[in-house]
Coordinates of C-alpha atoms in Angstrom, one line a residue:
X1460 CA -18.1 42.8 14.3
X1461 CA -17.7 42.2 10.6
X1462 CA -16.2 39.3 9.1
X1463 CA -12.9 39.3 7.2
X1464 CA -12.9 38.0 3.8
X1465 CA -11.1 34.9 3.7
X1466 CA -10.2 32.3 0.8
X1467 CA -8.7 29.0 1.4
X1468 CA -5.4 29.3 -0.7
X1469 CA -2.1 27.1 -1.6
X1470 CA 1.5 27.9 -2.6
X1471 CA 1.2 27.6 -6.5
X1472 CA -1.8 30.1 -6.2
X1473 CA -4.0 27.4 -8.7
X1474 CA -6.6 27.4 -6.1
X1475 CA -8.2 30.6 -4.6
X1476 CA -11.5 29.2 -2.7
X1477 CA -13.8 31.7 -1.2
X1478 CA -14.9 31.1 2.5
X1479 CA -18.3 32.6 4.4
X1480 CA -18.1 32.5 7.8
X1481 CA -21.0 33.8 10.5
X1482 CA -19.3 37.1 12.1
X1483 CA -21.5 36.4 15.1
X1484 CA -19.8 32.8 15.7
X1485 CA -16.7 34.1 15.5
X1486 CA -13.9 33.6 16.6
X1487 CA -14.3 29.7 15.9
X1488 CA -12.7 27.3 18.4
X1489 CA -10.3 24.6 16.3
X1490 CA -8.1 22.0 17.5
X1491 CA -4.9 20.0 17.2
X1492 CA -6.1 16.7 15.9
X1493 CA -3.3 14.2 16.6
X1494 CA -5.1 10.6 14.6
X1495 CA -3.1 8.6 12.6
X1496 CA -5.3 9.9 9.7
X1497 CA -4.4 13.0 9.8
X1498 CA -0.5 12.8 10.7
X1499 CA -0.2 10.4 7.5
X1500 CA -2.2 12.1 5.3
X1501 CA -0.7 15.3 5.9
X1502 CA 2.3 14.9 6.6
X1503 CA 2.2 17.5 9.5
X1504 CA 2.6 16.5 13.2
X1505 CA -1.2 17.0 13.3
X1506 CA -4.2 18.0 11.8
X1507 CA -6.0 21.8 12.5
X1508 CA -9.2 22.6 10.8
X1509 CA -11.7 25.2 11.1
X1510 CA -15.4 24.1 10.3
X1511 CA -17.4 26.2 7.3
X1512 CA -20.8 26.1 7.4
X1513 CA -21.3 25.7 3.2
X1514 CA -19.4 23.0 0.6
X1515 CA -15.9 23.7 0.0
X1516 CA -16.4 23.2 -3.4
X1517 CA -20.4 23.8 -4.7
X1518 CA -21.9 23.4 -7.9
X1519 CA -20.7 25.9 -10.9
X1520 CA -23.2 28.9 -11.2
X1521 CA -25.5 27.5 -8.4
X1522 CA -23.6 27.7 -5.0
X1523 CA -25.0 26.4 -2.2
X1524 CA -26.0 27.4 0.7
X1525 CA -25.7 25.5 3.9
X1526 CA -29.8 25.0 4.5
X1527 CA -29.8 23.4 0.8
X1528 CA -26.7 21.2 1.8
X1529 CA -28.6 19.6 4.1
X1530 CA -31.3 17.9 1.6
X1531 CA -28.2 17.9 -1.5
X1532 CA -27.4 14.2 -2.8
X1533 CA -24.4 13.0 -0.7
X1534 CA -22.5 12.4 -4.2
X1535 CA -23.4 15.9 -5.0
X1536 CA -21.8 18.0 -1.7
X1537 CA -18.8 18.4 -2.1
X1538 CA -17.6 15.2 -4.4
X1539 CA -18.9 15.7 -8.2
X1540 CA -18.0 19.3 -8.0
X1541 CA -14.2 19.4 -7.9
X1542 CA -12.5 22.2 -9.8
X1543 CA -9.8 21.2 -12.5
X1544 CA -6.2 20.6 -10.0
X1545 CA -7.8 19.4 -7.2
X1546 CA -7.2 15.7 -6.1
X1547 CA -9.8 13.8 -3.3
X1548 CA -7.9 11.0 -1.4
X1549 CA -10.2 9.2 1.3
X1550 CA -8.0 8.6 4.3
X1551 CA -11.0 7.1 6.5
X1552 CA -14.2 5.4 6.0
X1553 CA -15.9 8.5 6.6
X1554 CA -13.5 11.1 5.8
X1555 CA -12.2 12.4 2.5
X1556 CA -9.5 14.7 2.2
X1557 CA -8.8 17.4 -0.9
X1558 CA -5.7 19.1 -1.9
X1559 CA -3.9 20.6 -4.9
X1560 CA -1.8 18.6 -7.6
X1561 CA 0.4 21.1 -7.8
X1562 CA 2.0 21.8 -4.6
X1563 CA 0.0 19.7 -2.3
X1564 CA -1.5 21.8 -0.2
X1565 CA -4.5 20.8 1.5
X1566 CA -7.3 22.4 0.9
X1567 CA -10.0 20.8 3.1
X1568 CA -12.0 17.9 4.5
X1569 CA -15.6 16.6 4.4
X1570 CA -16.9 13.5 6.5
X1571 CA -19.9 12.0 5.3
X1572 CA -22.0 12.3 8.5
X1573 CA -21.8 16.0 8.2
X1574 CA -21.7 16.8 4.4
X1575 CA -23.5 20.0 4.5
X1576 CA -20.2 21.2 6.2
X1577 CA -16.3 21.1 5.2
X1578 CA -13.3 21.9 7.2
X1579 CA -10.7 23.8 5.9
X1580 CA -6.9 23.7 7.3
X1581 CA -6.1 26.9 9.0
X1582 CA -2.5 27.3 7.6
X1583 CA -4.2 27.7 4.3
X1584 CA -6.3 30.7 5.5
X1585 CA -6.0 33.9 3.6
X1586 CA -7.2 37.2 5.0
X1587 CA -8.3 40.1 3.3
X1588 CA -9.0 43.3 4.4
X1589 CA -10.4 46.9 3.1
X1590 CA -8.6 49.7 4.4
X1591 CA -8.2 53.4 4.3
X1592 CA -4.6 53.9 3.1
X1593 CA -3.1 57.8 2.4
X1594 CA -1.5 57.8 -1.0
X1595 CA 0.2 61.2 -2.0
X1596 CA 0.0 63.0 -5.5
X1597 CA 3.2 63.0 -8.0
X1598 CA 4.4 66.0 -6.3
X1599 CA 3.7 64.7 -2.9
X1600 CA 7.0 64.1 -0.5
X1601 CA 7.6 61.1 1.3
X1602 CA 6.5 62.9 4.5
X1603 CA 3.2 61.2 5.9
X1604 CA 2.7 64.8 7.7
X1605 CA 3.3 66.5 4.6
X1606 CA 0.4 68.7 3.0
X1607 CA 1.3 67.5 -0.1
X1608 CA -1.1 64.0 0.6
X1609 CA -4.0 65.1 -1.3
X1610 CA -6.1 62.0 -1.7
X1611 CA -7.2 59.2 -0.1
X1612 CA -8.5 56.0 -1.6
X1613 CA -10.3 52.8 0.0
X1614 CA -7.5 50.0 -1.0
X1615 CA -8.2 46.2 -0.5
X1616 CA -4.7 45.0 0.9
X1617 CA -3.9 41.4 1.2
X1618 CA -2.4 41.0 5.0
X1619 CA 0.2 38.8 4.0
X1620 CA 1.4 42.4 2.5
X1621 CA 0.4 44.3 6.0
X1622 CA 1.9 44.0 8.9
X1623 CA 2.8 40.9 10.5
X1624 CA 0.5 42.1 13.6
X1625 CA -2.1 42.9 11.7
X1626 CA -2.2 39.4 9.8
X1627 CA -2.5 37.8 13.6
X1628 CA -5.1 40.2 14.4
X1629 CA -6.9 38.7 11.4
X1630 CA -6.3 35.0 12.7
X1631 CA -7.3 35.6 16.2
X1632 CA -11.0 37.1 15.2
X1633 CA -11.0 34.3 13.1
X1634 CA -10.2 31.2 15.2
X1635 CA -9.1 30.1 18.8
X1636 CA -6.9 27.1 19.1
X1637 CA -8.6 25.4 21.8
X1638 CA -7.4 21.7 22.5
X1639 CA -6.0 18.5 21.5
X1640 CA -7.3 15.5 20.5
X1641 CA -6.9 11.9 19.5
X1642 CA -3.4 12.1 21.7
X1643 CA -4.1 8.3 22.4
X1644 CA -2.9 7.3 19.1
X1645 CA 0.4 8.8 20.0
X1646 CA 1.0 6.3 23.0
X1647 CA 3.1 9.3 24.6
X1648 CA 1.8 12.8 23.6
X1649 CA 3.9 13.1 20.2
X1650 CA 4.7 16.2 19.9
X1651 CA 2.7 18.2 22.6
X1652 CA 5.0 16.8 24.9
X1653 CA 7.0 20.1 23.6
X1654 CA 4.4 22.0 23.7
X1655 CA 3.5 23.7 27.3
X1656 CA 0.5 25.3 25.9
X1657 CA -2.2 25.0 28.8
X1658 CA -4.6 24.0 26.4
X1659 CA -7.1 20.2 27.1
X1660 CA -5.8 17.2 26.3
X1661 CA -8.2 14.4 25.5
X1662 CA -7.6 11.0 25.0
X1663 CA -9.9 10.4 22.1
X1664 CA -12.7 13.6 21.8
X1665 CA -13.4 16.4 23.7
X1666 CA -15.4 15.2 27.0
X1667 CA -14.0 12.3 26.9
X1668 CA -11.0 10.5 28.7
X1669 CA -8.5 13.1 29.5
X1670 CA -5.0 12.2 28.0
X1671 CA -2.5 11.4 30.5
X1672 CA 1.2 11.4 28.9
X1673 CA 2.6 7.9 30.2
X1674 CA 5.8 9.3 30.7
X1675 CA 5.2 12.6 32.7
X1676 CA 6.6 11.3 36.0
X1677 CA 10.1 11.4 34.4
X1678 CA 12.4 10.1 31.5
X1679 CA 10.5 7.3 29.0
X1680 CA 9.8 4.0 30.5
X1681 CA 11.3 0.9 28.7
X1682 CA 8.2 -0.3 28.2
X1683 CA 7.4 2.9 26.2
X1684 CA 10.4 3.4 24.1
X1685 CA 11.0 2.5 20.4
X1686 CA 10.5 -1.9 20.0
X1687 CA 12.2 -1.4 15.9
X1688 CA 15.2 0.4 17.2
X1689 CA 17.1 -1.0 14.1
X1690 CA 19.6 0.1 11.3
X1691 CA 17.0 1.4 9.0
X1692 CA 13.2 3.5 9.7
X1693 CA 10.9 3.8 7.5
X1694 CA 8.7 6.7 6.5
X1695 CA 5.6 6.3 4.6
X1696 CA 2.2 8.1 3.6
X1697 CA -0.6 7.1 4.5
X1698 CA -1.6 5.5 0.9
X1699 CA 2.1 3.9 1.1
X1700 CA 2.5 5.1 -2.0
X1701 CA 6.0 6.5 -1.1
X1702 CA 8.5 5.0 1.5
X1703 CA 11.4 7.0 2.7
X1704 CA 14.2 4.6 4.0
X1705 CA 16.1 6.4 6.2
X1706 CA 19.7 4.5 7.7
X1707 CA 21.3 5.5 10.9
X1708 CA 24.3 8.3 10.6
X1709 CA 26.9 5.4 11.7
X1710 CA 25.9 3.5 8.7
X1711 CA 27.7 5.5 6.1
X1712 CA 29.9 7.6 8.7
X1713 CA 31.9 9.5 5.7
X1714 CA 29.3 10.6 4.4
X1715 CA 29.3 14.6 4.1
X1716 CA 25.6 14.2 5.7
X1717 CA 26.7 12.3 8.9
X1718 CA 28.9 15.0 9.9
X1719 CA 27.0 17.6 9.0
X1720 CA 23.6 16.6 10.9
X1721 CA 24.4 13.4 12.6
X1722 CA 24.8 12.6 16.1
X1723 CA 28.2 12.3 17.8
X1724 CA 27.5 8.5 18.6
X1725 CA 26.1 8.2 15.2
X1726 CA 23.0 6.8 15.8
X1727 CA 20.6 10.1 15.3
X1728 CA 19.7 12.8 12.6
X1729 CA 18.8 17.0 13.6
X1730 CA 15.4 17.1 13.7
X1731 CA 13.2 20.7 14.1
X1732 CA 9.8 22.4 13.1
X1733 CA 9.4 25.0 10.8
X1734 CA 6.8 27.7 10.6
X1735 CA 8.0 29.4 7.2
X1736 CA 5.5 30.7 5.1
X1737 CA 6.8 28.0 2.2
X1738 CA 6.0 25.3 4.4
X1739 CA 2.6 26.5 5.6
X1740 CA 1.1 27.0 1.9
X1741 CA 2.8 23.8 0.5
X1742 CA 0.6 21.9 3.5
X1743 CA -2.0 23.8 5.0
X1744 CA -1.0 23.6 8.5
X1745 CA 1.4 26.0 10.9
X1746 CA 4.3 23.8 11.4
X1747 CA 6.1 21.3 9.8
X1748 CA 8.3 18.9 11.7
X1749 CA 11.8 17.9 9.6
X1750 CA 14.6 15.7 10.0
X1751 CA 17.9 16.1 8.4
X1752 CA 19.3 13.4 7.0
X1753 CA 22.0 12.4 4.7
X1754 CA 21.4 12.5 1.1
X1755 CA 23.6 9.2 1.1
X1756 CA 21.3 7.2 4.0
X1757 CA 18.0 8.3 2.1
X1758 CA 16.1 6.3 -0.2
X1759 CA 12.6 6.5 -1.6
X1760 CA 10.7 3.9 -2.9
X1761 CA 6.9 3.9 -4.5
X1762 CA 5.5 5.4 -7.6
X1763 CA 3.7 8.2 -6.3
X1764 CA 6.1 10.9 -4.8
X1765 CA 5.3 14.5 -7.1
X1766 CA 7.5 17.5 -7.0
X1767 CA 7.2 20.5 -6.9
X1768 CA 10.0 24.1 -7.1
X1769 CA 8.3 26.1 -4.2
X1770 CA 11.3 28.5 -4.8
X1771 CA 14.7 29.1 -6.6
X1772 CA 16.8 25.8 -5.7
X1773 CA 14.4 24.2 -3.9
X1774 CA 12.0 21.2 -4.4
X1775 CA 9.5 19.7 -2.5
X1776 CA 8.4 16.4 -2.2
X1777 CA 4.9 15.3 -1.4
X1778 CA 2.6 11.8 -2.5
X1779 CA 0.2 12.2 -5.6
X1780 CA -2.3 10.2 -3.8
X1781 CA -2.9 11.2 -0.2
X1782 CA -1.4 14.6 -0.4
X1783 CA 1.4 13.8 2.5
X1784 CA 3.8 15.9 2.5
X1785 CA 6.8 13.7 2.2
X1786 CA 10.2 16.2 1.8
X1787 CA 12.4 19.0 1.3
X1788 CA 15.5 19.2 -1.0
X1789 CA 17.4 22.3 -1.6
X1790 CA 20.1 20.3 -2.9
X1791 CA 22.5 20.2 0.0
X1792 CA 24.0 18.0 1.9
X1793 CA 20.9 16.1 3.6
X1794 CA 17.3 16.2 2.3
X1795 CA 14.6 16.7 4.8
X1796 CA 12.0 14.1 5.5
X1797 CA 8.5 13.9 7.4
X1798 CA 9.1 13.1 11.0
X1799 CA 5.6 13.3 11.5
X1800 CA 5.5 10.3 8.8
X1801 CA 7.6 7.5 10.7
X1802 CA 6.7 4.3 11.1
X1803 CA 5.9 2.7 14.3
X1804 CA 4.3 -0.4 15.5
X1805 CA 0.5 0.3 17.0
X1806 CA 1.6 0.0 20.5
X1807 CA 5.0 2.0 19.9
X1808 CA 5.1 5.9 21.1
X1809 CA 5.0 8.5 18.5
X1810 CA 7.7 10.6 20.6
X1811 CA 10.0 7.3 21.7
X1812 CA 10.4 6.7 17.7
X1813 CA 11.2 9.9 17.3
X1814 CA 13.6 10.0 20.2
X1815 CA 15.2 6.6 19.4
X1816 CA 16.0 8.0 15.9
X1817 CA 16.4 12.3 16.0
X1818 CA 17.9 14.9 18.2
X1819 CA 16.5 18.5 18.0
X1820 CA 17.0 22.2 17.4
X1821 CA 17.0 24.3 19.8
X1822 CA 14.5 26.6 18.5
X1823 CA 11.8 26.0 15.5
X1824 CA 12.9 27.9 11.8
X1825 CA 11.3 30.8 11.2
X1826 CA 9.1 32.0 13.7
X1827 CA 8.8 35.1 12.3
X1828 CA 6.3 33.6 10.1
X1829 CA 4.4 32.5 12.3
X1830 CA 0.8 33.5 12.7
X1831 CA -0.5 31.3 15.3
X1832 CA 1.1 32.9 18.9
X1833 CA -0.2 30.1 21.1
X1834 CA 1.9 27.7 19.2
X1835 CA 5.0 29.3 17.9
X1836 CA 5.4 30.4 21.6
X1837 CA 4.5 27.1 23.9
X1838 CA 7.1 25.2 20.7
X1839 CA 9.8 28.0 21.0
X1840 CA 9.5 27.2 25.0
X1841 CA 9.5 23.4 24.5
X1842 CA 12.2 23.1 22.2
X1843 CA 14.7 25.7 24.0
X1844 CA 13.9 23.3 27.4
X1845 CA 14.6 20.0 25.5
X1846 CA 17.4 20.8 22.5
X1847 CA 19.5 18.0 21.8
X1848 CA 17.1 15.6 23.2
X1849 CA 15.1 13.7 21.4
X1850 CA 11.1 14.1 22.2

């Protein structure tokens, strides 16, 4: 088996990071991590990595390899070497996270106990392939059959440009999605309670505890559900360097947002998931999770939230600092927000929040774009089963 070329990548195209992966290891197993690290420091409804066995980012003119890693100076793997445009933020005592100042994609991670190794997030994979493609002379016809096809050259095609097949092909040599973790800072399952995937739950790490969802006996026990069930939620990074306060529908019920995406009793926004290509580059992981709400029951606060135009009309929204991604605006009615950034008391549920406050799609946006089929298909299933609800 030979191993695709692959470069961790990001929207803006600042950062074009070359990965080396052991063909015989692959295809890696990765998971869904689900900590409160990585929900607040990504923005995403949880963190998916795939483990590379050298530095993200080694030395100029003297890469190294992963057996000289292992005796490099801990300042020296990965953290002196950062190329111009890319910002460290250290969401943990062990963990630091990287991602670009442009768009704020992430780029990768590195925890100290394991320094001779990064992770990378798998939404910011790029594969590229060599392949035999048939190119016809100037006189040639359009006919593939034709005998007018008098050369063939060895092209190096991007698969973004191939086939969307083809481009999963390229993810499922490369990595297996192969259970979720940390589901116990959720309280409830989060967001896998959409997600009939088959795949291990575990309450902390793998071998440990399974997770068992509180709630899977029936509808959400009392004891579970939202405790800050108020007139305003708040949405915030994990730096806290930008807030998002976000009011009820029923607050300002004129407002061209409340009708648009607001509940008929007033008292929940439209939420979804989006797997658009936009939304995968401008934060490294598969899906996004939005909710819709009023541009007149939205306020940010803080000094940190950067913009950036991800395409014509469009701006997105994510915290200099930590790299969260924090929102969408395409200048419309309502102005999209991290649900996956909501606030919640420790022993509130990730999902009762969400409930308490949004009501979903029926289906996630763009699954065309997708390239992760276990996912896009257990959330297509999920969301069809529970539309209108919230989680």
């Amino acid at each position: 088996m030979t191993a695709p070329t692959i470069f961790v990548t990001c929207h803006c195209r600042a950062h074009r990071i070359p990965i080396h992966l052991d063909a015989s290891a692959l295809p890696h197993p990765v998971d869904f991590c689900h900590c409160l690290a990585c929900r607040q420091s990504t923005g995403a409804p949880f963190g998916c990595y795939m483990l590379i066995p050298h530095p993200l980012f080694p030395p100029p003119g003297n890469p190294l390899r992963s057996a000289d890693a292992a005796s490099a100076t801990e300042e020296a793997v990965p953290y002196v070497y950062l190329p111009e445009g890319v910002k460290a933020y250290k969401s943990s005592e062990t963990g630091t996270r990287y991602f670009c100042a442009t768009c704020g994609c992430h780029l990768g991670i590195v925890f100290l106990e394991d320094r001779k190794w990064s992770s990378v997030p798998i939404g910011a994979l790029e594969f590229v392939r060599t392949t035999t493609l048939s190119h016809a002379s100037t006189a040639a016809s359009d006919d593939p059959d034709s005998a007018a096809i008098t050369s063939t050259v060895s092209t190096t095609v991007s698969a973004a440009a191939a086939s969307k097949e083809q481009e999963i092909q390229a993810v499922e040599s490369t990595y297996t999605i192969s259970w979720h973790q940390y589901l116990s800072e959720t309280v409830d399952g989060g967001i896998t309670r959409l997600l009939p995937d088959g795949l291990a739950r575990w309450a902390v790490e793998p071998d440990d505890a399974p997770f068992v969802t509180p709630m899977a006996a029936g509808p959400l026990n009392a004891q579970f559900r939202a405790t800050s069930a108020g007139e305003t939620l708040t949405a915030r990074c994990r730096c806290g360097g930008v807030r998002a306060r976000i009011l009820r529908p029923s607050a300002i019920p004129s407002g061209p947002g409340a009708k648009e995406r607001g509940s008929a009793d007033g008292q929940r926004w439209l939420s979804g998931h989006c797997f658009c290509t936009d939304c995968r580059l401008t934060s490294g992981f598969p899906v996004t999770s939005w909710t819709y709400v009023g541009r007149e029951h939205l306020t940010f606060e803080g000094e940190t939230l950067v913009y950036y135009k991800s395409s014509e009309g469009v701006k997105r929204g994510f915290c200099g600092t930590c790299g969260a991604t924090i929102t969408w605006d395409g200048g419309q009615k309502t102005v999209d927000v991290s649900t996956a950034l909501f606030e919640k008391e420790q022993s509130e549920a990730v999902a009762a929040v969400e409930e308490d406050w949004t009501y979903l799609e029926d289906e996630p946006s763009y699954p065309a774009d997708a390239r992760d089929r276990v996912l896009v298909e257990a959330l297509t299933k999920g969301m069809r089963e529970n539309a209108g609800k919230g989680r």
